[in-house]
Amino acid sequence: MEESRSRLYQGNEACVEGAIAAGMRFFAGYPITPSTEIAELCSVRLPQVGGTFIQMEDEIASMAAVCGASLAGLKAMTATSGPGFSLKQENIGFAAEAEIPCVIVNVQRVGPSTGMPTSPAQGDLMQARWGRHGDQEIVVLSPAYVDEVYSLTIEAFNIAEELRTPVILLMDEVVGHLREKVTLPKPGDLVIKDRKKPVPGSRYLPYAPGEGEDGDVPPLAAFGDGFRFHVTGLTHGPDGFPTNSPSVGEPQIKRINSKISSRREKLCKAEELFTEDADILVVSFGSSARSAKKAVKDLRAVGVKVGLLRLITLWPFPEHVIQRIAAGKLKAVIVPEMNLGQLAREVRRCLDGRAPVIGVNRVAGKLIEPADVIRAVQEVK
Amino acid sequence: MEESRSRLYQGNEACVEGAIAAGMRFFAGYPITPSTEIAELCSVRLPQVGGTFIQMEDEIASMAAVCGASLAGLKAMTATSGPGFSLKQENIGFAAEAEIPCVIVNVQRVGPSTGMPTSPAQGDLMQARWGRHGDQEIVVLSPAYVDEVYSLTIEAFNIAEELRTPVILLMDEVVGHLREKVTLPKPGDLVIKDRKKPVPGSRYLPYAPGEGEDGDVPPLAAFGDGFRFHVTGLTHGPDGFPTNSPSVGEPQIKRINSKISSRREKLCKAEELFTEDADILVVSFGSSARSAKKAVKDLRAVGVKVGLLRLITLWPFPEHVIQRIAAGKLKAVIVPEMNLGQLAREVRRCLDGRAPVIGVNRVAGKLIEPADVIRAVQEVK
Amino acid sequence: MGSDLTKYLRVEKLPHIWCAGCGHGIVTQAIVRAIDELGLDPAKVTIVSGIGCSSRAPGYMNFDTLHTTHGRAIAFATGVKLARPELKVIVITGDGDAAAIGGNHLIHAARRNIDLTVVCYNNSIYGMTSGQYSPVTPLGSFASTAPYGMVERPFDLCELVMGAGGTFVARSTTYHARHLTNVIKQAIQHKGFSFVDALSQCPTYFGRRNNMKDALAMLNWYKENAVSRDDWAKMPPAERGSKFPIGVFRDEEAPEYCETYRKVIEKAMEEVGAK
Amino acid sequence: MGSDLTKYLRVEKLPHIWCAGCGHGIVTQAIVRAIDELGLDPAKVTIVSGIGCSSRAPGYMNFDTLHTTHGRAIAFATGVKLARPELKVIVITGDGDAAAIGGNHLIHAARRNIDLTVVCYNNSIYGMTSGQYSPVTPLGSFASTAPYGMVERPFDLCELVMGAGGTFVARSTTYHARHLTNVIKQAIQHKGFSFVDALSQCPTYFGRRNNMKDALAMLNWYKENAVSRDDWAKMPPAERGSKFPIGVFRDEEAPEYCETYRKVIEKAMEEVGAK
Amino acid sequence: MRKEFRLAGAGGQGLISASIILAEAIASRTDLYVAQTQSYGPESRGGSSRGDVIVSDSQVDYPEVTNPEYLLVMTQDACSTYAKDLAPGGVLIADSTYVKEIPSVNGTVKSYPISERAREMGREIVANMIGLGILAGLTGVVSLEVLEEAVMERLPKSTWDLNKKALRHGFEVGMQMAGGGEEVGEGTRA
Amino acid sequence: MRKEFRLAGAGGQGLISASIILAEAIASRTDLYVAQTQSYGPESRGGSSRGDVIVSDSQVDYPEVTNPEYLLVMTQDACSTYAKDLAPGGVLIADSTYVKEIPSVNGTVKSYPISERAREMGREIVANMIGLGILAGLTGVVSLEVLEEAVMERLPKSTWDLNKKALRHGFEVGMQMAGGGEEVGEGTRA
Amino acid sequence: MAVEARPWDVKINSNWCKQCGLCVAFCPRGVLKLGDDGRPVVVDIARCTGCLLCEMHCPDFAIAVKRSE
Amino acid sequence: MAVEARPWDVKINSNWCKQCGLCVAFCPRGVLKLGDDGRPVVVDIARCTGCLLCEMHCPDFAIAVKRSE
Ligand SMILES: Cc1ncc(C[n+]2csc(CCOP(=O)(O)OP(=O)(O)O)c2C)c(N)n1
Ligand SMILES: Cc1ncc(C[n+]2csc(CCOP(=O)(O)OP(=O)(O)O)c2C)c(N)n1
Ligand code: SF4
Ligand code: SF4
Ligand code: SF4
Ligand code: SF4
Ligand code: SF4
Ligand code: SF4
Ligand SMILES: [Mg+2]
Ligand SMILES: [Mg+2]
């Protein structure tokens, strides 16, 4: 059947196909525009590959079911948009604390609140990082192209499984609904990672860091495999049982954070265009970055020394990349985004005053246009 | 009965008494350690003053009921801790978008997830600001002393009513459970603000900014007053009805944000100690700031030129205060907090490289000790 | 009869966003007509809704209206009602809004017997998000998330609310528009929590996928399958098939929550000598 | 009888955190005994709980155990069960966990008839947070948030679950420990959703505030007020007073969700030729 | 090379579906890049409907169609709404069955009674295929064969014959239009 | 001036309540500042229990008691747990009814059969008042009258007489201790 | 109470009507017919009994039946 | 099936026992008595029928009734 390996996929569709290619066999969700197609496609596609789809009673339950399924051994995903993403936060926090691999997709729409359900936004960038109580680093990936949705969904699963952590795929309505060509890798070309399992028969400490590379990620048994272990959202020790002792709890909280922060360089993906010699840098992500790219190309064509940094990994934040580029002399950094300056704020933090940061912002559903970016560049020139 | 105006109050109790003094007549909540005493005391105290307490089925419902009661004309509050705070986010976003005055108390405990319910933390600082989808500035106040809990709760209601916005009172377990002396102001000395109401008989546009000072805050009628107006969480125009037009929606989204950001100087309260001539600055908040204060006093006593900035208003972030202090020469800024560096990150952002930021962090329930701060200062000296 | 209902509508917002033939307009009219026939003061009526096609109704209704978050209408309404018990508070919700994400608030309001009237515009589908199954989608039906046919057993919403302790529970359909209006009237008059399961056709998503070519076909389906409560009770289960009962299933008196809480206030005020 | 139950316990974690006389240990023992008497393979039993004193039970039980977030145990358990239908999944929850914040998941799992066994350790109070009222606290009782006496009407949890479509529903008490063990056994054996309302004393918060001086007084109260299902049916409502029925209220067969979904998978795989 | 197409009309006319078929044909059977978007939200339900396609020889950056070079309008409403957006020198193709008044545009205007012709073929529902055919024939962006394959992949077998017939007819009309034909606007050919 | 007090024993002995009464007396009836904290969580339920009070002539900064100057222990457990934290030169007061072994501390140790005496007075439950009285009498931080007022404000009228009697008894014992008495430790008087 | 045999007015608001046809289907007296534009037209007002079935089943508030003045 | 009249063993784990007294209250045969430390002591094992009431009502898993070997 698969003669041609190029397909027209909608962003949401590419996400489902990528997930299935990555080994996702469980999806629990609750419909919400503009992510709904992901649930709908999962309801069709998962049973075809022996997997399970369930539409739960709400987003909280969906996130809970995803955690349960993952602990029972399946690669699991959920998808939502702003209001549902807000509701999932408590159980995403559980997944982080209990170190449960899973992928959460948020196809962003205009907020706050119900906002504009069918219009694009990028207003959940900070929420993705900070939406939960307590400290927890989290990996957030953000595709801008439909083929990137496909590959990044696979990447999201790989990271989730390798680091035993929830990973957020932060899309926006434009990318989710857009249809583009995706050239599917041959099955053998796909790199698929699976969670590390404990050695059968050994005494299993589900939260005890081990030795060597990735030793900070303990192996994860599946329920039913005979290990009879305990999982809790209470601060716990290496054995998984609750502790009231700061000296037992602190290393645990620090480890789940540093699992991610210590891998910043490895986790951070970005696309750079003309950054070597740029004296104005444009930093953007998601669909806004496509407008930014057009603008940068157009400006380069007329000799403006402008460069583009398109962030693919949003969190952990690629401080080192921004600092490397800013080590050259930058006149200004321009940050186009469909929110009131969330990315710009982080960029400023990393720049430590090395260049002024100028935002290009839209918040009520209109995609940023290349002309908006060009105007901003011309103003600082 | 009220012979003496000095009382021993628990932090949570001071919050309830402050709220009642501010005019709070509706509380909906759901028990959670370490905020539960607030609900319990409301259940006793509110009916005594003709108000209503209800324990809802969960935190989501509590936040919803608070919005409903406020729209029906009562000053309303809810209280919770980490897990419940995560659950309330969606409806806090609704309150921000629909401009519903109300106060949300979060008595912080150790996270992530269920964490350590009876141990203190300050890990929800960023969540308080960024926990919801979409862009929405929010006012967050953080008391460090029990008498400050009392006055700041009143302040929280005043801001909520004046700006038609949810206000978050971010406490921590230490402050919530601590008992201290509170000297009650005489009733006449209290400054109590009430929401602006529309002129009866006039055509009422519940989201239309008006003229003059505070013109960006539209008056708020109460349900049942005869105005028959519409409230929605969809992006809406001045009349309160949904719009799909970016040009109608954008000013509305920007206004609800700038209502707060434009009042940064007015809203930002902080305590400064020896900041004029400090060459090392300690920035802290809540109970950590009490340890910091002790450390700063002890260090000053031995001649170390260290100063303290204790933030009382956390959001909007007092950039201008930090920048003013940093305009003098600072060798370093030390930020003690019971999280992994959330405040430090913001401080760094505002410093634009003017001084290095050094965190003093604890995350598993142990209060930061003065000695921890002293050590950090001595290391940079 | 023949009273001008447009005075209860925000005519400047019409035509509404609902599809041609959508039952939600019929139910909305029934509510407005019930209010009219009861002679309620429009300034003392508050309508609260969640999110969904159904929940857009309040925007067209000329009262104090509150369009909240998905599933939470009843919880918001609880706050409104407790803060101002003299208001008539009517909740408009959908089967997804009330029974999927909002199920908990529904059963708790029923338990408390707080004086709200909840009208569930039940089209057994998520209309707003384009046709996913809901907790009342019949077994075997098709929906965009039930491409192989619905496998979850549906709620009987009236049974659910009665199980939770609801004191007034009724069902009608858009085919039975007059009957529907009457049960809504009874519901509004009931002191305490009242629930009306108002079956409402979604020709666009439910009808189209399930072999009912238009709104009329769906109304006819209601006509053919609705059975009065009493006939239903007499009907042997084997004969029931796709049939369902309509009518008032429960109408009981019990202490109403706001009134009971009033007594708490009186007691407390007395204790501290405030009264 | 006389079988060594400690092999199902994590003895190194004992003594447990519960107060002296707390009923939760009795219910936990009943579950463990039921598992033992049924001869289940401990490696194939997963216990899932929410948050509360009751929900701490799994930490002492030597199976795969999952202590989740408040109210969400059933939703987590749904994921576990669907991912691995061969596991016996038992949910341990409290009255607050299951019926307050978690009410929605409870009714939806009942509706779906997914093969979970839910044991609600029902002490009609929030024990863990020190004695606030719960949705089953009896009218007039005192609790730390009901200082003037409880004014909300309580759920009858069994009625609620039956209203939602639950296929196995039963109640027992810690006084009736043997009976309790037996209904839990029946519940575990039931194919589909099963619910056991296990009344369990909280002497520390419920008893103390409501004139029951210790655990024994509370157990005696259960003894005096529990009535068998059949006697209850015959009892004139006026005589019921504080009495309540125990026993199995419903035990019906209906398609189980995981099995039905299996068929969807088979159908879908067939359609694409994967089978 | 970057070309923008817009297909606009009423819900139910199948224009979104036509835009997807066009994009699919390009994606799976040519070396070109393509980006397809469409109207969403309440306004797309029953009311108006719009499918946009961008074709390019490199990856598409900005993914929205703002000034289509090729604009197919199949209702008067759609024409009135979108005609002004036509790129200078673009081509507006109007279904004269429904479009009675065409505002003046800075490009070429082609009229054809698309829906009428579809009705004559048996079912008005295939008007979208005639429209799609016209676009392909006029621009040459994909061949008829490739379009037919895309149709067969996406639509049920029972409809193949009629759809292909409509497509072919449209393609021929489009090729004729490319070769000249009733010019109405003041602009030049794209 | 900053003085730290710790009252520790078993849940049910009323030590938290005693610590609150001490703090309340200071807060509402003196010019001193005061901060009271206590144990929370499962360990405070049925198990051990602890009330801490800091008294100061300026606002209390760091609000936790780490090294109490005055440590009242009413169970062996509490004594074993907390004795080591006594501030150098502090006073440890042990309820000799339950505390049988006292580790050596760098301060003064005072023993008194508090619970036994309470039992003799009628109800062991008032042992906490004796303990509280001892602390007050020993340190002079508040007067007996002020403590009595605080008791009357917080406790039900039916218990006033017995509680005040216990308090008074303790206060006298405390004053005696302050004047000397069985020193056990190696340290000096606070 | 004898009902006066006053004639009825049936007003159709064509701006709101969405051409669903329910009114026509529900009228038991053949008063209404679907017009060319898919909207109802009154073809025989004399037969109208004021039963309101059309009005109550119109999902678009587009029909008002009133006693004529 | 005739039950052999073998005697019973009642073991109390005093580390887990929380002195609630339920076992003593539930024993229908007076086998158990509360000891000085509030924990049960076996005072008359011969009367024990192995009914398990004590074991099943112990909230602390602190009693095990077994046939003696
Ligand atoms: C928290 C949240 N989750 C999901 C949605 C998306 N959503 C909007 S309406 C709806 C379902 C509506 O169904 P129903 O209540 O039956 O109303 P109908 O549209 O059928 O009238 C959903 C899932 C949302 N807006 N918010
Ligand atoms: C989201 C959230 N809200 C509130 C709490 C606080 N909380 C913990 S347990 C509990 C109630 C427990 O009551 P129940 O389920 O009856 O269990 P019990 O302790 O009585 O056995 C509450 C409200 C929490 N942990 N998480
Ligand atoms: S989608 Fe269904 S429920 Fe929504 S407006 Fe259309 S017909 Fe009505
Ligand atoms: S508080 Fe109540 S429920 Fe919790 S352990 Fe104690 S007795 Fe049991
Ligand atoms: S009122 Fe009755 S008879 Fe008259 S047009 Fe309407 S449906 Fe027909
Ligand atoms: S029922 Fe209403 S909307 Fe439908 S055709 Fe008649 S008038 Fe038009
Ligand atoms: S088994 Fe029965 S008879 Fe024996 S000690 Fe226990 S309760 Fe008493
Ligand atoms: S029942 Fe158990 S815990 Fe209670 S006294 Fe007896 S052995 Fe001890
Ligand atoms: Mg619906
Ligand atoms: Mg309970």
Coordinates of N, CA and C and ligand atoms in Angstrom, one line a residue, chain C residues 20-21, chain G residues 12-13 16-24 32 34 38-40 54-55 57-63, ligand 6:
Chain C
A20 N -28.9 25.3 10.6 CA -30.3 25.1 10.2 C -30.8 23.9 10.8
G21 N -32.0 24.0 11.4 CA -32.6 22.8 11.9 C -32.1 22.3 13.3
Chain G
I12 N -43.2 35.9 9.3 CA -41.9 35.2 9.2 C -40.8 36.2 9.0
N13 N -39.8 36.0 9.8 CA -38.6 36.9 9.8 C -37.6 36.2 8.9
W16 N -33.9 35.9 9.9 CA -33.5 34.9 10.8 C -33.7 33.4 10.4
C17 N -34.6 33.3 9.4 CA -35.0 31.9 9.0 C -33.8 31.2 8.3
K18 N -33.6 30.0 8.7 CA -32.4 29.2 8.0 C -32.9 28.1 7.1
Q19 N -34.1 28.2 6.7 CA -34.7 27.3 5.7 C -34.7 25.8 6.1
C20 N -35.0 25.6 7.4 CA -34.9 24.1 7.8 C -36.2 23.4 7.4
G21 N -37.3 24.2 7.2 CA -38.5 23.5 6.8 C -39.4 22.9 7.9
L22 N -38.9 23.0 9.1 CA -39.7 22.4 10.2 C -41.1 23.0 10.3
C23 N -41.2 24.3 10.2 CA -42.5 24.9 10.4 C -43.5 24.3 9.4
V24 N -43.1 24.2 8.2 CA -44.0 23.7 7.1 C -44.4 22.3 7.5
L32 N -48.7 26.8 5.7 CA -47.4 27.2 5.2 C -46.9 26.3 4.1
L34 N -43.2 25.8 1.6 CA -41.8 26.3 1.4 C -41.7 27.1 0.1
G38 N -36.6 28.6 -0.1 CA -36.5 27.7 1.0 C -37.1 28.2 2.3
R39 N -37.6 29.4 2.3 CA -38.3 29.9 3.5 C -39.8 29.7 3.3
P40 N -40.4 29.6 4.5 CA -41.9 29.4 4.4 C -42.6 30.6 3.9
C54 N -46.0 25.7 14.5 CA -44.9 26.3 13.6 C -44.0 27.1 14.5
E55 N -44.5 28.0 15.3 CA -43.7 28.9 16.1 C -42.8 28.1 17.0
H57 N -41.8 25.2 17.0 CA -40.8 24.3 16.4 C -39.8 25.0 15.5
C58 N -39.9 26.3 15.4 CA -38.9 27.0 14.6 C -37.7 27.2 15.5
P59 N -36.5 26.7 15.0 CA -35.3 26.8 15.8 C -34.7 28.2 15.8
D60 N -35.3 29.1 15.0 CA -34.6 30.3 14.7 C -35.4 31.6 15.2
F61 N -36.4 31.3 16.0 CA -37.3 32.4 16.4 C -37.8 33.2 15.3
A62 N -38.0 32.5 14.1 CA -38.3 33.3 12.9 C -39.8 33.3 12.6
I63 N -40.6 32.7 13.4 CA -42.0 32.7 13.2 C -42.7 33.3 14.4
Ligands
SF4_6 S1 -38.9 26.6 11.1 FE1 -38.1 28.7 11.2 S2 -36.0 28.5 10.4 FE2 -37.1 26.7 9.8 S3 -37.9 27.2 7.7 FE3 -39.5 27.6 9.2 S4 -39.2 29.8 9.7 FE4 -37.4 29.1 8.7

